[in-house]
Amino acid sequence: MRKGIHPEYGPVVFRDRAANYAFLTRSTMTSEKTIEWEDGRTYPVVDVEISDVSHPFYTGTARVLDTAGRVERFERRYGKKG
């Protein structure tokens, strides 16, 4: 790798404020805000709007769309081909 062209890659805490959940990982993202983690060290923290803890797909609260009804309505409105 060429020196000086890649962003710094280090530990960062991502915090999902909606679910009150945070996890420590490595990333190139940076932040002015910091947080003291469970190990006693201070890390930059990035607030996210949604994570695997609050996403409807992963929590099982996702709505199933009625695709068959949509297809029938489309065919009634515009007619079947053939």
PDB file of N, CA, C and O in Angstrom:
ATOM      1  N   MET A   1       0.836  -1.184   0.000  1.00  0.00           N
ATOM      2  CA  MET A   1       0.000   0.000   0.000  1.00  0.00           C
ATOM      3  C   MET A   1       0.878   1.245   0.000  1.00  0.00           C
ATOM      4  O   MET A   1       1.906   1.276   0.673  1.00  0.00           O
ATOM      5  N   ARG A   2       0.424   2.247  -0.719  1.00  0.00           N
ATOM      6  CA  ARG A   2       1.154   3.508  -0.726  1.00  0.00           C
ATOM      7  C   ARG A   2       0.911   4.225   0.581  1.00  0.00           C
ATOM      8  O   ARG A   2      -0.180   4.212   1.138  1.00  0.00           O
ATOM      9  N   LYS A   3       1.919   4.864   1.079  1.00  0.00           N
ATOM     10  CA  LYS A   3       1.831   5.576   2.352  1.00  0.00           C
ATOM     11  C   LYS A   3       1.152   6.924   2.160  1.00  0.00           C
ATOM     12  O   LYS A   3       1.310   7.579   1.143  1.00  0.00           O
ATOM     13  N   GLY A   4       0.321   7.325   3.136  1.00  0.00           N
ATOM     14  CA  GLY A   4      -0.254   8.654   3.161  1.00  0.00           C
ATOM     15  C   GLY A   4      -1.538   8.857   2.373  1.00  0.00           C
ATOM     16  O   GLY A   4      -2.073   9.956   2.357  1.00  0.00           O
ATOM     17  N   ILE A   5      -2.047   7.824   1.688  1.00  0.00           N
ATOM     18  CA  ILE A   5      -3.270   8.036   0.906  1.00  0.00           C
ATOM     19  C   ILE A   5      -4.472   7.322   1.504  1.00  0.00           C
ATOM     20  O   ILE A   5      -5.599   7.552   1.091  1.00  0.00           O
ATOM     21  N   HIS A   6      -4.255   6.457   2.480  1.00  0.00           N
ATOM     22  CA  HIS A   6      -5.351   5.691   3.062  1.00  0.00           C
ATOM     23  C   HIS A   6      -5.786   6.295   4.392  1.00  0.00           C
ATOM     24  O   HIS A   6      -4.966   6.766   5.165  1.00  0.00           O
ATOM     25  N   PRO A   7      -7.094   6.281   4.678  1.00  0.00           N
ATOM     26  CA  PRO A   7      -7.557   6.820   5.959  1.00  0.00           C
ATOM     27  C   PRO A   7      -7.101   5.930   7.123  1.00  0.00           C
ATOM     28  O   PRO A   7      -6.853   4.736   6.942  1.00  0.00           O
ATOM     29  N   GLU A   8      -7.037   6.525   8.286  1.00  0.00           N
ATOM     30  CA  GLU A   8      -6.621   5.781   9.469  1.00  0.00           C
ATOM     31  C   GLU A   8      -7.705   4.775   9.840  1.00  0.00           C
ATOM     32  O   GLU A   8      -8.894   5.068   9.836  1.00  0.00           O
ATOM     33  N   TYR A   9      -7.290   3.563  10.160  1.00  0.00           N
ATOM     34  CA  TYR A   9      -8.197   2.473  10.487  1.00  0.00           C
ATOM     35  C   TYR A   9      -7.985   2.094  11.945  1.00  0.00           C
ATOM     36  O   TYR A   9      -6.892   1.666  12.323  1.00  0.00           O
ATOM     37  N   GLY A  10      -9.011   2.314  12.780  1.00  0.00           N
ATOM     38  CA  GLY A  10      -8.824   2.045  14.191  1.00  0.00           C
ATOM     39  C   GLY A  10     -10.135   1.730  14.889  1.00  0.00           C
ATOM     40  O   GLY A  10     -11.201   1.692  14.284  1.00  0.00           O
ATOM     41  N   PRO A  11     -10.067   1.501  16.202  1.00  0.00           N
ATOM     42  CA  PRO A  11     -11.282   1.157  16.949  1.00  0.00           C
ATOM     43  C   PRO A  11     -12.254   2.330  17.052  1.00  0.00           C
ATOM     44  O   PRO A  11     -11.859   3.466  17.279  1.00  0.00           O
ATOM     45  N   VAL A  12     -13.539   2.035  16.857  1.00  0.00           N
ATOM     46  CA  VAL A  12     -14.612   3.027  16.911  1.00  0.00           C
ATOM     47  C   VAL A  12     -15.830   2.362  17.556  1.00  0.00           C
ATOM     48  O   VAL A  12     -16.094   1.191  17.302  1.00  0.00           O
ATOM     49  N   VAL A  13     -16.571   3.113  18.360  1.00  0.00           N
ATOM     50  CA  VAL A  13     -17.814   2.612  18.941  1.00  0.00           C
ATOM     51  C   VAL A  13     -18.969   3.151  18.114  1.00  0.00           C
ATOM     52  O   VAL A  13     -19.062   4.346  17.879  1.00  0.00           O
ATOM     53  N   PHE A  14     -19.834   2.251  17.639  1.00  0.00           N
ATOM     54  CA  PHE A  14     -21.061   2.634  16.946  1.00  0.00           C
ATOM     55  C   PHE A  14     -22.197   2.489  17.946  1.00  0.00           C
ATOM     56  O   PHE A  14     -22.350   1.446  18.577  1.00  0.00           O
ATOM     57  N   ARG A  15     -23.010   3.553  18.077  1.00  0.00           N
ATOM     58  CA  ARG A  15     -24.080   3.578  19.072  1.00  0.00           C
ATOM     59  C   ARG A  15     -25.413   3.802  18.390  1.00  0.00           C
ATOM     60  O   ARG A  15     -25.599   4.774  17.676  1.00  0.00           O
ATOM     61  N   ASP A  16     -26.350   2.876  18.651  1.00  0.00           N
ATOM     62  CA  ASP A  16     -27.721   2.993  18.170  1.00  0.00           C
ATOM     63  C   ASP A  16     -28.528   3.579  19.320  1.00  0.00           C
ATOM     64  O   ASP A  16     -28.867   2.897  20.267  1.00  0.00           O
ATOM     65  N   ARG A  17     -28.830   4.858  19.219  1.00  0.00           N
ATOM     66  CA  ARG A  17     -29.528   5.540  20.317  1.00  0.00           C
ATOM     67  C   ARG A  17     -30.969   5.078  20.463  1.00  0.00           C
ATOM     68  O   ARG A  17     -31.514   5.067  21.556  1.00  0.00           O
ATOM     69  N   ALA A  18     -31.609   4.653  19.390  1.00  0.00           N
ATOM     70  CA  ALA A  18     -33.001   4.219  19.461  1.00  0.00           C
ATOM     71  C   ALA A  18     -33.140   2.944  20.287  1.00  0.00           C
ATOM     72  O   ALA A  18     -34.119   2.762  20.996  1.00  0.00           O
ATOM     73  N   ALA A  19     -32.147   2.055  20.201  1.00  0.00           N
ATOM     74  CA  ALA A  19     -32.214   0.775  20.911  1.00  0.00           C
ATOM     75  C   ALA A  19     -31.341   0.761  22.157  1.00  0.00           C
ATOM     76  O   ALA A  19     -31.278  -0.245  22.847  1.00  0.00           O
ATOM     77  N   ASN A  20     -30.640   1.856  22.425  1.00  0.00           N
ATOM     78  CA  ASN A  20     -29.727   1.923  23.565  1.00  0.00           C
ATOM     79  C   ASN A  20     -28.719   0.777  23.495  1.00  0.00           C
ATOM     80  O   ASN A  20     -28.542   0.009  24.437  1.00  0.00           O
ATOM     81  N   TYR A  21     -28.040   0.669  22.342  1.00  0.00           N
ATOM     82  CA  TYR A  21     -27.110  -0.421  22.074  1.00  0.00           C
ATOM     83  C   TYR A  21     -25.854   0.163  21.435  1.00  0.00           C
ATOM     84  O   TYR A  21     -25.927   1.058  20.600  1.00  0.00           O
ATOM     85  N   ALA A  22     -24.711  -0.353  21.831  1.00  0.00           N
ATOM     86  CA  ALA A  22     -23.442   0.101  21.259  1.00  0.00           C
ATOM     87  C   ALA A  22     -22.529  -1.094  21.073  1.00  0.00           C
ATOM     88  O   ALA A  22     -22.598  -2.072  21.818  1.00  0.00           O
ATOM     89  N   PHE A  23     -21.666  -1.012  20.064  1.00  0.00           N
ATOM     90  CA  PHE A  23     -20.689  -2.072  19.854  1.00  0.00           C
ATOM     91  C   PHE A  23     -19.378  -1.465  19.386  1.00  0.00           C
ATOM     92  O   PHE A  23     -19.344  -0.433  18.726  1.00  0.00           O
ATOM     93  N   LEU A  24     -18.300  -2.125  19.749  1.00  0.00           N
ATOM     94  CA  LEU A  24     -16.954  -1.678  19.428  1.00  0.00           C
ATOM     95  C   LEU A  24     -16.442  -2.488  18.244  1.00  0.00           C
ATOM     96  O   LEU A  24     -16.527  -3.719  18.242  1.00  0.00           O
ATOM     97  N   THR A  25     -15.948  -1.790  17.238  1.00  0.00           N
ATOM     98  CA  THR A  25     -15.389  -2.448  16.068  1.00  0.00           C
ATOM     99  C   THR A  25     -14.288  -1.557  15.504  1.00  0.00           C
ATOM    100  O   THR A  25     -13.970  -0.521  16.068  1.00  0.00           O
ATOM    101  N   ARG A  26     -13.705  -1.958  14.395  1.00  0.00           N
ATOM    102  CA  ARG A  26     -12.692  -1.134  13.741  1.00  0.00           C
ATOM    103  C   ARG A  26     -13.288  -0.524  12.485  1.00  0.00           C
ATOM    104  O   ARG A  26     -14.071  -1.165  11.795  1.00  0.00           O
ATOM    105  N   SER A  27     -12.937   0.722  12.220  1.00  0.00           N
ATOM    106  CA  SER A  27     -13.496   1.421  11.071  1.00  0.00           C
ATOM    107  C   SER A  27     -12.595   2.588  10.691  1.00  0.00           C
ATOM    108  O   SER A  27     -11.731   2.994  11.462  1.00  0.00           O
ATOM    109  N   THR A  28     -12.853   3.149   9.510  1.00  0.00           N
ATOM    110  CA  THR A  28     -12.148   4.354   9.089  1.00  0.00           C
ATOM    111  C   THR A  28     -12.934   5.607   9.459  1.00  0.00           C
ATOM    112  O   THR A  28     -12.441   6.710   9.274  1.00  0.00           O
ATOM    113  N   MET A  29     -14.153   5.437   9.993  1.00  0.00           N
ATOM    114  CA  MET A  29     -14.961   6.594  10.404  1.00  0.00           C
ATOM    115  C   MET A  29     -14.330   7.258  11.623  1.00  0.00           C
ATOM    116  O   MET A  29     -13.729   6.595  12.464  1.00  0.00           O
ATOM    117  N   THR A  30     -14.512   8.560  11.709  1.00  0.00           N
ATOM    118  CA  THR A  30     -13.992   9.304  12.849  1.00  0.00           C
ATOM    119  C   THR A  30     -15.096  10.184  13.415  1.00  0.00           C
ATOM    120  O   THR A  30     -16.118  10.405  12.762  1.00  0.00           O
ATOM    121  N   SER A  31     -14.883  10.662  14.629  1.00  0.00           N
ATOM    122  CA  SER A  31     -15.864  11.510  15.265  1.00  0.00           C
ATOM    123  C   SER A  31     -15.175  12.362  16.313  1.00  0.00           C
ATOM    124  O   SER A  31     -14.172  11.964  16.904  1.00  0.00           O
ATOM    125  N   GLU A  32     -15.723  13.534  16.534  1.00  0.00           N
ATOM    126  CA  GLU A  32     -15.217  14.410  17.589  1.00  0.00           C
ATOM    127  C   GLU A  32     -15.683  13.932  18.963  1.00  0.00           C
ATOM    128  O   GLU A  32     -15.028  14.166  19.956  1.00  0.00           O
ATOM    129  N   LYS A  33     -16.853  13.255  19.001  1.00  0.00           N
ATOM    130  CA  LYS A  33     -17.390  12.763  20.267  1.00  0.00           C
ATOM    131  C   LYS A  33     -16.654  11.493  20.679  1.00  0.00           C
ATOM    132  O   LYS A  33     -16.263  10.694  19.827  1.00  0.00           O
ATOM    133  N   THR A  34     -16.501  11.315  21.977  1.00  0.00           N
ATOM    134  CA  THR A  34     -15.848  10.127  22.499  1.00  0.00           C
ATOM    135  C   THR A  34     -16.707   9.500  23.586  1.00  0.00           C
ATOM    136  O   THR A  34     -17.621  10.136  24.118  1.00  0.00           O
ATOM    137  N   ILE A  35     -16.405   8.243  23.898  1.00  0.00           N
ATOM    138  CA  ILE A  35     -17.119   7.517  24.926  1.00  0.00           C
ATOM    139  C   ILE A  35     -16.132   6.606  25.647  1.00  0.00           C
ATOM    140  O   ILE A  35     -15.191   6.105  25.039  1.00  0.00           O
ATOM    141  N   GLU A  36     -16.346   6.439  26.945  1.00  0.00           N
ATOM    142  CA  GLU A  36     -15.513   5.504  27.699  1.00  0.00           C
ATOM    143  C   GLU A  36     -16.161   4.138  27.596  1.00  0.00           C
ATOM    144  O   GLU A  36     -17.323   3.954  27.951  1.00  0.00           O
ATOM    145  N   TRP A  37     -15.408   3.167  27.104  1.00  0.00           N
ATOM    146  CA  TRP A  37     -15.934   1.833  26.872  1.00  0.00           C
ATOM    147  C   TRP A  37     -15.770   0.969  28.113  1.00  0.00           C
ATOM    148  O   TRP A  37     -15.174   1.371  29.103  1.00  0.00           O
ATOM    149  N   GLU A  38     -16.274  -0.249  28.080  1.00  0.00           N
ATOM    150  CA  GLU A  38     -16.255  -1.159  29.212  1.00  0.00           C
ATOM    151  C   GLU A  38     -14.845  -1.505  29.676  1.00  0.00           C
ATOM    152  O   GLU A  38     -14.644  -1.848  30.834  1.00  0.00           O
ATOM    153  N   ASP A  39     -13.877  -1.432  28.773  1.00  0.00           N
ATOM    154  CA  ASP A  39     -12.494  -1.759  29.137  1.00  0.00           C
ATOM    155  C   ASP A  39     -11.760  -0.581  29.769  1.00  0.00           C
ATOM    156  O   ASP A  39     -10.582  -0.691  30.106  1.00  0.00           O
ATOM    157  N   GLY A  40     -12.448   0.553  29.925  1.00  0.00           N
ATOM    158  CA  GLY A  40     -11.851   1.725  30.561  1.00  0.00           C
ATOM    159  C   GLY A  40     -11.174   2.679  29.598  1.00  0.00           C
ATOM    160  O   GLY A  40     -10.755   3.761  29.996  1.00  0.00           O
ATOM    161  N   ARG A  41     -11.042   2.322  28.360  1.00  0.00           N
ATOM    162  CA  ARG A  41     -10.411   3.188  27.362  1.00  0.00           C
ATOM    163  C   ARG A  41     -11.455   4.100  26.726  1.00  0.00           C
ATOM    164  O   ARG A  41     -12.642   3.818  26.735  1.00  0.00           O
ATOM    165  N   THR A  42     -10.987   5.188  26.143  1.00  0.00           N
ATOM    166  CA  THR A  42     -11.855   6.149  25.477  1.00  0.00           C
ATOM    167  C   THR A  42     -11.732   5.965  23.972  1.00  0.00           C
ATOM    168  O   THR A  42     -10.626   5.927  23.435  1.00  0.00           O
ATOM    169  N   TYR A  43     -12.878   5.855  23.296  1.00  0.00           N
ATOM    170  CA  TYR A  43     -12.914   5.650  21.851  1.00  0.00           C
ATOM    171  C   TYR A  43     -13.825   6.693  21.217  1.00  0.00           C
ATOM    172  O   TYR A  43     -14.756   7.178  21.855  1.00  0.00           O
ATOM    173  N   PRO A  44     -13.598   7.003  19.923  1.00  0.00           N
ATOM    174  CA  PRO A  44     -14.548   7.869  19.222  1.00  0.00           C
ATOM    175  C   PRO A  44     -15.873   7.130  19.063  1.00  0.00           C
ATOM    176  O   PRO A  44     -15.898   5.909  18.896  1.00  0.00           O
ATOM    177  N   VAL A  45     -16.986   7.854  19.137  1.00  0.00           N
ATOM    178  CA  VAL A  45     -18.298   7.247  19.026  1.00  0.00           C
ATOM    179  C   VAL A  45     -19.047   7.845  17.839  1.00  0.00           C
ATOM    180  O   VAL A  45     -19.021   9.056  17.625  1.00  0.00           O
ATOM    181  N   VAL A  46     -19.684   6.974  17.048  1.00  0.00           N
ATOM    182  CA  VAL A  46     -20.476   7.386  15.898  1.00  0.00           C
ATOM    183  C   VAL A  46     -21.908   6.951  16.175  1.00  0.00           C
ATOM    184  O   VAL A  46     -22.170   5.767  16.400  1.00  0.00           O
ATOM    185  N   ASP A  47     -22.839   7.905  16.183  1.00  0.00           N
ATOM    186  CA  ASP A  47     -24.249   7.596  16.404  1.00  0.00           C
ATOM    187  C   ASP A  47     -24.887   7.204  15.082  1.00  0.00           C
ATOM    188  O   ASP A  47     -24.727   7.888  14.076  1.00  0.00           O
ATOM    189  N   VAL A  48     -25.620   6.078  15.099  1.00  0.00           N
ATOM    190  CA  VAL A  48     -26.314   5.603  13.910  1.00  0.00           C
ATOM    191  C   VAL A  48     -27.812   5.587  14.191  1.00  0.00           C
ATOM    192  O   VAL A  48     -28.238   5.475  15.334  1.00  0.00           O
ATOM    193  N   GLU A  49     -28.604   5.723  13.143  1.00  0.00           N
ATOM    194  CA  GLU A  49     -30.054   5.750  13.308  1.00  0.00           C
ATOM    195  C   GLU A  49     -30.643   4.363  13.467  1.00  0.00           C
ATOM    196  O   GLU A  49     -31.675   4.189  14.106  1.00  0.00           O
ATOM    197  N   ILE A  50     -30.008   3.364  12.875  1.00  0.00           N
ATOM    198  CA  ILE A  50     -30.559   2.015  12.914  1.00  0.00           C
ATOM    199  C   ILE A  50     -29.415   1.002  12.885  1.00  0.00           C
ATOM    200  O   ILE A  50     -28.383   1.242  12.274  1.00  0.00           O
ATOM    201  N   SER A  51     -29.597  -0.094  13.616  1.00  0.00           N
ATOM    202  CA  SER A  51     -28.605  -1.166  13.627  1.00  0.00           C
ATOM    203  C   SER A  51     -29.335  -2.501  13.590  1.00  0.00           C
ATOM    204  O   SER A  51     -30.561  -2.547  13.469  1.00  0.00           O
ATOM    205  N   ASP A  52     -28.600  -3.590  13.732  1.00  0.00           N
ATOM    206  CA  ASP A  52     -29.242  -4.894  13.696  1.00  0.00           C
ATOM    207  C   ASP A  52     -30.184  -5.111  14.881  1.00  0.00           C
ATOM    208  O   ASP A  52     -31.090  -5.931  14.820  1.00  0.00           O
ATOM    209  N   VAL A  53     -30.029  -4.342  15.935  1.00  0.00           N
ATOM    210  CA  VAL A  53     -30.891  -4.481  17.107  1.00  0.00           C
ATOM    211  C   VAL A  53     -32.236  -3.794  16.892  1.00  0.00           C
ATOM    212  O   VAL A  53     -33.259  -4.250  17.391  1.00  0.00           O
ATOM    213  N   SER A  54     -32.269  -2.712  16.126  1.00  0.00           N
ATOM    214  CA  SER A  54     -33.513  -1.973  15.944  1.00  0.00           C
ATOM    215  C   SER A  54     -34.102  -2.085  14.540  1.00  0.00           C
ATOM    216  O   SER A  54     -35.174  -1.559  14.288  1.00  0.00           O
ATOM    217  N   HIS A  55     -33.427  -2.768  13.615  1.00  0.00           N
ATOM    218  CA  HIS A  55     -33.935  -2.885  12.242  1.00  0.00           C
ATOM    219  C   HIS A  55     -35.111  -3.864  12.200  1.00  0.00           C
ATOM    220  O   HIS A  55     -35.042  -4.951  12.757  1.00  0.00           O
ATOM    221  N   PRO A  56     -36.222  -3.475  11.551  1.00  0.00           N
ATOM    222  CA  PRO A  56     -37.411  -4.340  11.534  1.00  0.00           C
ATOM    223  C   PRO A  56     -37.169  -5.729  10.961  1.00  0.00           C
ATOM    224  O   PRO A  56     -37.763  -6.693  11.400  1.00  0.00           O
ATOM    225  N   PHE A  57     -36.283  -5.861   9.997  1.00  0.00           N
ATOM    226  CA  PHE A  57     -36.030  -7.179   9.399  1.00  0.00           C
ATOM    227  C   PHE A  57     -35.410  -8.121  10.423  1.00  0.00           C
ATOM    228  O   PHE A  57     -35.796  -9.278  10.532  1.00  0.00           O
ATOM    229  N   TYR A  58     -34.440  -7.635  11.189  1.00  0.00           N
ATOM    230  CA  TYR A  58     -33.747  -8.487  12.144  1.00  0.00           C
ATOM    231  C   TYR A  58     -34.544  -8.696  13.429  1.00  0.00           C
ATOM    232  O   TYR A  58     -34.362  -9.691  14.111  1.00  0.00           O
ATOM    233  N   THR A  59     -35.428  -7.782  13.772  1.00  0.00           N
ATOM    234  CA  THR A  59     -36.198  -7.919  15.002  1.00  0.00           C
ATOM    235  C   THR A  59     -37.472  -8.717  14.793  1.00  0.00           C
ATOM    236  O   THR A  59     -38.158  -9.044  15.755  1.00  0.00           O
ATOM    237  N   GLY A  60     -37.819  -9.017  13.553  1.00  0.00           N
ATOM    238  CA  GLY A  60     -39.008  -9.799  13.267  1.00  0.00           C
ATOM    239  C   GLY A  60     -40.278  -8.973  13.197  1.00  0.00           C
ATOM    240  O   GLY A  60     -41.369  -9.521  13.155  1.00  0.00           O
ATOM    241  N   THR A  61     -40.172  -7.662  13.169  1.00  0.00           N
ATOM    242  CA  THR A  61     -41.349  -6.807  13.099  1.00  0.00           C
ATOM    243  C   THR A  61     -41.600  -6.275  11.695  1.00  0.00           C
ATOM    244  O   THR A  61     -42.406  -5.370  11.514  1.00  0.00           O
ATOM    245  N   ALA A  62     -40.907  -6.850  10.711  1.00  0.00           N
ATOM    246  CA  ALA A  62     -41.091  -6.400   9.327  1.00  0.00           C
ATOM    247  C   ALA A  62     -42.472  -6.804   8.833  1.00  0.00           C
ATOM    248  O   ALA A  62     -42.983  -7.862   9.172  1.00  0.00           O
ATOM    249  N   ARG A  63     -43.077  -5.948   8.035  1.00  0.00           N
ATOM    250  CA  ARG A  63     -44.389  -6.236   7.466  1.00  0.00           C
ATOM    251  C   ARG A  63     -44.215  -6.989   6.156  1.00  0.00           C
ATOM    252  O   ARG A  63     -43.356  -6.668   5.361  1.00  0.00           O
ATOM    253  N   VAL A  64     -45.050  -7.976   5.936  1.00  0.00           N
ATOM    254  CA  VAL A  64     -45.036  -8.715   4.677  1.00  0.00           C
ATOM    255  C   VAL A  64     -46.003  -8.026   3.727  1.00  0.00           C
ATOM    256  O   VAL A  64     -47.163  -7.802   4.058  1.00  0.00           O
ATOM    257  N   LEU A  65     -45.509  -7.690   2.558  1.00  0.00           N
ATOM    258  CA  LEU A  65     -46.344  -7.012   1.570  1.00  0.00           C
ATOM    259  C   LEU A  65     -47.193  -8.022   0.821  1.00  0.00           C
ATOM    260  O   LEU A  65     -46.769  -9.140   0.529  1.00  0.00           O
ATOM    261  N   ASP A  66     -48.396  -7.641   0.499  1.00  0.00           N
ATOM    262  CA  ASP A  66     -49.314  -8.495  -0.241  1.00  0.00           C
ATOM    263  C   ASP A  66     -49.041  -8.314  -1.729  1.00  0.00           C
ATOM    264  O   ASP A  66     -49.700  -7.538  -2.412  1.00  0.00           O
ATOM    265  N   THR A  67     -48.059  -9.056  -2.231  1.00  0.00           N
ATOM    266  CA  THR A  67     -47.680  -8.888  -3.635  1.00  0.00           C
ATOM    267  C   THR A  67     -48.718  -9.495  -4.562  1.00  0.00           C
ATOM    268  O   THR A  67     -48.919  -9.002  -5.665  1.00  0.00           O
ATOM    269  N   ALA A  68     -49.386 -10.564  -4.144  1.00  0.00           N
ATOM    270  CA  ALA A  68     -50.400 -11.175  -5.012  1.00  0.00           C
ATOM    271  C   ALA A  68     -51.541 -10.189  -5.246  1.00  0.00           C
ATOM    272  O   ALA A  68     -52.036 -10.061  -6.366  1.00  0.00           O
ATOM    273  N   GLY A  69     -51.988  -9.493  -4.228  1.00  0.00           N
ATOM    274  CA  GLY A  69     -53.038  -8.504  -4.377  1.00  0.00           C
ATOM    275  C   GLY A  69     -52.626  -7.364  -5.273  1.00  0.00           C
ATOM    276  O   GLY A  69     -53.428  -6.850  -6.058  1.00  0.00           O
ATOM    277  N   ARG A  70     -51.386  -6.976  -5.212  1.00  0.00           N
ATOM    278  CA  ARG A  70     -50.897  -5.892  -6.059  1.00  0.00           C
ATOM    279  C   ARG A  70     -50.876  -6.315  -7.525  1.00  0.00           C
ATOM    280  O   ARG A  70     -51.202  -5.535  -8.415  1.00  0.00           O
ATOM    281  N   VAL A  71     -50.472  -7.552  -7.776  1.00  0.00           N
ATOM    282  CA  VAL A  71     -50.424  -8.050  -9.152  1.00  0.00           C
ATOM    283  C   VAL A  71     -51.834  -8.115  -9.722  1.00  0.00           C
ATOM    284  O   VAL A  71     -52.079  -7.690 -10.862  1.00  0.00           O
ATOM    285  N   GLU A  72     -52.783  -8.641  -8.936  1.00  0.00           N
ATOM    286  CA  GLU A  72     -54.161  -8.730  -9.415  1.00  0.00           C
ATOM    287  C   GLU A  72     -54.738  -7.350  -9.696  1.00  0.00           C
ATOM    288  O   GLU A  72     -55.440  -7.151 -10.681  1.00  0.00           O
ATOM    289  N   ARG A  73     -54.463  -6.395  -8.837  1.00  0.00           N
ATOM    290  CA  ARG A  73     -54.965  -5.042  -9.037  1.00  0.00           C
ATOM    291  C   ARG A  73     -54.362  -4.436 -10.303  1.00  0.00           C
ATOM    292  O   ARG A  73     -55.042  -3.767 -11.074  1.00  0.00           O
ATOM    293  N   PHE A  74     -53.077  -4.684 -10.547  1.00  0.00           N
ATOM    294  CA  PHE A  74     -52.419  -4.191 -11.751  1.00  0.00           C
ATOM    295  C   PHE A  74     -53.061  -4.795 -12.988  1.00  0.00           C
ATOM    296  O   PHE A  74     -53.326  -4.102 -13.974  1.00  0.00           O
ATOM    297  N   GLU A  75     -53.319  -6.119 -12.935  1.00  0.00           N
ATOM    298  CA  GLU A  75     -53.915  -6.788 -14.092  1.00  0.00           C
ATOM    299  C   GLU A  75     -55.341  -6.299 -14.350  1.00  0.00           C
ATOM    300  O   GLU A  75     -55.758  -6.176 -15.498  1.00  0.00           O
ATOM    301  N   ARG A  76     -56.098  -6.035 -13.302  1.00  0.00           N
ATOM    302  CA  ARG A  76     -57.450  -5.495 -13.475  1.00  0.00           C
ATOM    303  C   ARG A  76     -57.401  -4.106 -14.099  1.00  0.00           C
ATOM    304  O   ARG A  76     -58.197  -3.759 -14.970  1.00  0.00           O
ATOM    305  N   ARG A  77     -56.450  -3.314 -13.642  1.00  0.00           N
ATOM    306  CA  ARG A  77     -56.369  -1.929 -14.116  1.00  0.00           C
ATOM    307  C   ARG A  77     -55.875  -1.852 -15.557  1.00  0.00           C
ATOM    308  O   ARG A  77     -56.395  -1.089 -16.376  1.00  0.00           O
ATOM    309  N   TYR A  78     -54.852  -2.627 -15.880  1.00  0.00           N
ATOM    310  CA  TYR A  78     -54.223  -2.490 -17.197  1.00  0.00           C
ATOM    311  C   TYR A  78     -54.456  -3.693 -18.102  1.00  0.00           C
ATOM    312  O   TYR A  78     -54.037  -3.694 -19.253  1.00  0.00           O
ATOM    313  N   GLY A  79     -55.088  -4.740 -17.607  1.00  0.00           N
ATOM    314  CA  GLY A  79     -55.374  -5.921 -18.425  1.00  0.00           C
ATOM    315  C   GLY A  79     -54.200  -6.869 -18.491  1.00  0.00           C
ATOM    316  O   GLY A  79     -53.049  -6.479 -18.340  1.00  0.00           O
ATOM    317  N   LYS A  80     -54.537  -8.132 -18.734  1.00  0.00           N
ATOM    318  CA  LYS A  80     -53.497  -9.161 -18.852  1.00  0.00           C
ATOM    319  C   LYS A  80     -52.900  -9.112 -20.242  1.00  0.00           C
ATOM    320  O   LYS A  80     -53.565  -8.772 -21.222  1.00  0.00           O
ATOM    321  N   LYS A  81     -51.649  -9.527 -20.349  1.00  0.00           N
ATOM    322  CA  LYS A  81     -51.003  -9.665 -21.654  1.00  0.00           C
ATOM    323  C   LYS A  81     -51.335 -11.034 -22.214  1.00  0.00           C
ATOM    324  O   LYS A  81     -51.367 -12.000 -21.472  1.00  0.00           O
ATOM    325  N   GLY A  82     -51.501 -11.110 -23.511  1.00  0.00           N
ATOM    326  CA  GLY A  82     -51.661 -12.408 -24.143  1.00  0.00           C
ATOM    327  C   GLY A  82     -53.003 -12.836 -24.268  1.00  0.00           C
ATOM    328  O   GLY A  82     -53.962 -13.146 -24.419  1.00  0.00           O
TER     329      GLY A  82
END
